[in-house]
PDB file of C-alpha atoms in Angstrom:
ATOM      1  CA  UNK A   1      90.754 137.088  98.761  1.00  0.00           C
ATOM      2  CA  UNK A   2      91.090 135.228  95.593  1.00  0.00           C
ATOM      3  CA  UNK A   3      93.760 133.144  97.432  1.00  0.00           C
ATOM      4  CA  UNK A   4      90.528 132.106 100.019  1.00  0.00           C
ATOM      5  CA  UNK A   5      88.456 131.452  97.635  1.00  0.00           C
ATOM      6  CA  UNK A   6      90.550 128.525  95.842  1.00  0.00           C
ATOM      7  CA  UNK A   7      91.402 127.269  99.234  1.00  0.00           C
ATOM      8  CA  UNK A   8      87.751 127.133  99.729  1.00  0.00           C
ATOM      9  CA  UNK A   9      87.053 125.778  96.500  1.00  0.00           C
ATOM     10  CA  UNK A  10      89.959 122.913  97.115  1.00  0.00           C
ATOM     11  CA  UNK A  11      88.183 121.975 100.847  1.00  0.00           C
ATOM     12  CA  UNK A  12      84.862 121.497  99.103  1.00  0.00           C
ATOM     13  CA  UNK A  13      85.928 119.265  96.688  1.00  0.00           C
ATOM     14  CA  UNK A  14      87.786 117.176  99.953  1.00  0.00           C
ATOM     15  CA  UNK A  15      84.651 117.517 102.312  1.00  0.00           C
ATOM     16  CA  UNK A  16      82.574 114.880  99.795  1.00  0.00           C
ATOM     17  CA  UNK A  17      85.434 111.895 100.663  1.00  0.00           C
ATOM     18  CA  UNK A  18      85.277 110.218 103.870  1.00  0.00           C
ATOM     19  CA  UNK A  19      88.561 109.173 105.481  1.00  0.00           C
ATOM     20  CA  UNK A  20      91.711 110.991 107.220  1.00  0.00           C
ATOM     21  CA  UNK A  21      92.671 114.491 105.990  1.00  0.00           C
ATOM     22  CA  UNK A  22      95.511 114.474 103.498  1.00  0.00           C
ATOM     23  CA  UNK A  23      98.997 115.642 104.790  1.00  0.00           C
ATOM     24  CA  UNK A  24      98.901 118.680 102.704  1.00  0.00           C
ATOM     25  CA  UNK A  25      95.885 119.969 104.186  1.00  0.00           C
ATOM     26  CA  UNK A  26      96.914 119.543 107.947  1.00  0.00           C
ATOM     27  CA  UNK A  27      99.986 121.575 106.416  1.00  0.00           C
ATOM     28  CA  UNK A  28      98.261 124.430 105.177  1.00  0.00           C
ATOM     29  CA  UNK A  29      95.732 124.563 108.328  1.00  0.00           C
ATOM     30  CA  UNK A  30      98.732 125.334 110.849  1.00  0.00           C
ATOM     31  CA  UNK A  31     100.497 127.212 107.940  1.00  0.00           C
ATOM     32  CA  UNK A  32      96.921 129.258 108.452  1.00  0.00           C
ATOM     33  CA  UNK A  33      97.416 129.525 112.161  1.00  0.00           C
ATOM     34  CA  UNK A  34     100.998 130.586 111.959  1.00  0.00           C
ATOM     35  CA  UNK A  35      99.978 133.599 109.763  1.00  0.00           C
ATOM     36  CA  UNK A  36      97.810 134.958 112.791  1.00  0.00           C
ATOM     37  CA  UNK A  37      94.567 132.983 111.850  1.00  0.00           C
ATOM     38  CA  UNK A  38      92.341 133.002 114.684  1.00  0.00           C
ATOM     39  CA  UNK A  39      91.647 128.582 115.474  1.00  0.00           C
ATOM     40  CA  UNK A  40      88.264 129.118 114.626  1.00  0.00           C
ATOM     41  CA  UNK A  41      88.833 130.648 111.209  1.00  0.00           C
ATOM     42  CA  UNK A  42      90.902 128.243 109.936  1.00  0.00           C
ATOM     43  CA  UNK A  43      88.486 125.456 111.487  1.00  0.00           C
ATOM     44  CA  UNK A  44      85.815 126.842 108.993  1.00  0.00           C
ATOM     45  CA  UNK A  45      87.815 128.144 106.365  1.00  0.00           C
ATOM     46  CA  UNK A  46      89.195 124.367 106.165  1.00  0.00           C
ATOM     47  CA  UNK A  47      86.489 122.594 107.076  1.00  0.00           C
ATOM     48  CA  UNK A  48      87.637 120.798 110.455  1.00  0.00           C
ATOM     49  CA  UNK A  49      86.793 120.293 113.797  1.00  0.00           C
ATOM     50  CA  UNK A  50      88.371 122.653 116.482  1.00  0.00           C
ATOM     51  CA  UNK A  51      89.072 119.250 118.252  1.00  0.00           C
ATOM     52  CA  UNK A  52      90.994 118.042 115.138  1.00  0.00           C
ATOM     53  CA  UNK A  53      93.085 120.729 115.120  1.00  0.00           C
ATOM     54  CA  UNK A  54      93.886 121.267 118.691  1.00  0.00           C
ATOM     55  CA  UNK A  55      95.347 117.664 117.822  1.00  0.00           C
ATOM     56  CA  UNK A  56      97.682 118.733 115.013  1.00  0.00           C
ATOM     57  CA  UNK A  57      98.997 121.327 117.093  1.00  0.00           C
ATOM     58  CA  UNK A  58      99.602 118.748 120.225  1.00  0.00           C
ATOM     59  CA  UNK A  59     101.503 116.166 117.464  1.00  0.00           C
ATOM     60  CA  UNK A  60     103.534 118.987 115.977  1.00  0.00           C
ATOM     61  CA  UNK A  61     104.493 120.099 119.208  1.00  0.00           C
ATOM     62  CA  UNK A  62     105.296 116.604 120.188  1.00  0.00           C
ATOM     63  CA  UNK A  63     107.227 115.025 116.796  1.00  0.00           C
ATOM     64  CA  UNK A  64     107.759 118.180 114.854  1.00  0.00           C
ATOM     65  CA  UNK A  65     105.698 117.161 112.549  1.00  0.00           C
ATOM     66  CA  UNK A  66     101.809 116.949 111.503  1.00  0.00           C
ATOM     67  CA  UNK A  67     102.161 113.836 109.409  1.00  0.00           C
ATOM     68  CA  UNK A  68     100.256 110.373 111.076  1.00  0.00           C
ATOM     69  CA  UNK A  69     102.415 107.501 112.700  1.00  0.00           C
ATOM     70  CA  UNK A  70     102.668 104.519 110.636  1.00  0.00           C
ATOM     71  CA  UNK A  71     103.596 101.236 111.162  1.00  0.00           C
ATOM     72  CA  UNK A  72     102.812 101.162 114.159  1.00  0.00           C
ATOM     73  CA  UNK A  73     101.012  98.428 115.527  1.00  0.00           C
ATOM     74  CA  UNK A  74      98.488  97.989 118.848  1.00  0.00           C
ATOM     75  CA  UNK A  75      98.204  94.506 120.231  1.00  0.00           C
ATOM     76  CA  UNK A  76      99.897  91.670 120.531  1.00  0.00           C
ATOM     77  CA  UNK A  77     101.958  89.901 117.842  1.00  0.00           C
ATOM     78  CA  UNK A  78     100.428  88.135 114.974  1.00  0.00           C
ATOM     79  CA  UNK A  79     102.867  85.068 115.029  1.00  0.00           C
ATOM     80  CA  UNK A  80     105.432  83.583 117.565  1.00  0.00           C
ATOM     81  CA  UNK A  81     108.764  84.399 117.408  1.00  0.00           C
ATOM     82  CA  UNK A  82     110.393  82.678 120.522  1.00  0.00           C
ATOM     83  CA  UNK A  83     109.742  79.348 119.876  1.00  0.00           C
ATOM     84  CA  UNK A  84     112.214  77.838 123.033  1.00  0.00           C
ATOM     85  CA  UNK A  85     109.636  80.098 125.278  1.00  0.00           C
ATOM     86  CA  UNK A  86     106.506  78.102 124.712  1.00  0.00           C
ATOM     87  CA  UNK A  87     107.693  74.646 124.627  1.00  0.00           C
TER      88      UNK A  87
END
């Protein structure tokens, strides 16, 4: 119980910043759900969506891991490499 209640107290304290959820909290949210936690539990007790972490699951499932792709870039270059191309 006392366990719960720091969590708790920890997710409060994140809930006030705006932005992407930390690494170590996506972590401990499917470390949650491998100890039996029912989805929605773990969506309160952490204070996601049930949408957010139906998409943890999918990327662990897909990379083996929770943590967010970086560099990676959508669109089209920023400057031109093939020079003998355009002229």
């Amino acid at each position: 119980m006392l366990r719960r209640y720091r969590i708790e107290q920890e997710i409060s304290q994140r809930i006030s910043k705006a932005g992407s959820y930390s690494y170590d909290l996506q972590r401990k949210a499917l470390a949650a759900l491998a100890r039996g936690e029912r989805k929605i539990n773990v969506c309160r007790m952490f204070g996601i969506s049930r949408n957010t972490l139906d998409l943890w699951i999918q990327r662990k499932a897909e990379t083996g891991d929770v943590q967010a792709i970086t560099h990676y870039q959508q669109g089209a270059r920023h400057k031109i490499t093939d020079w003998a191309r355009i002229r």
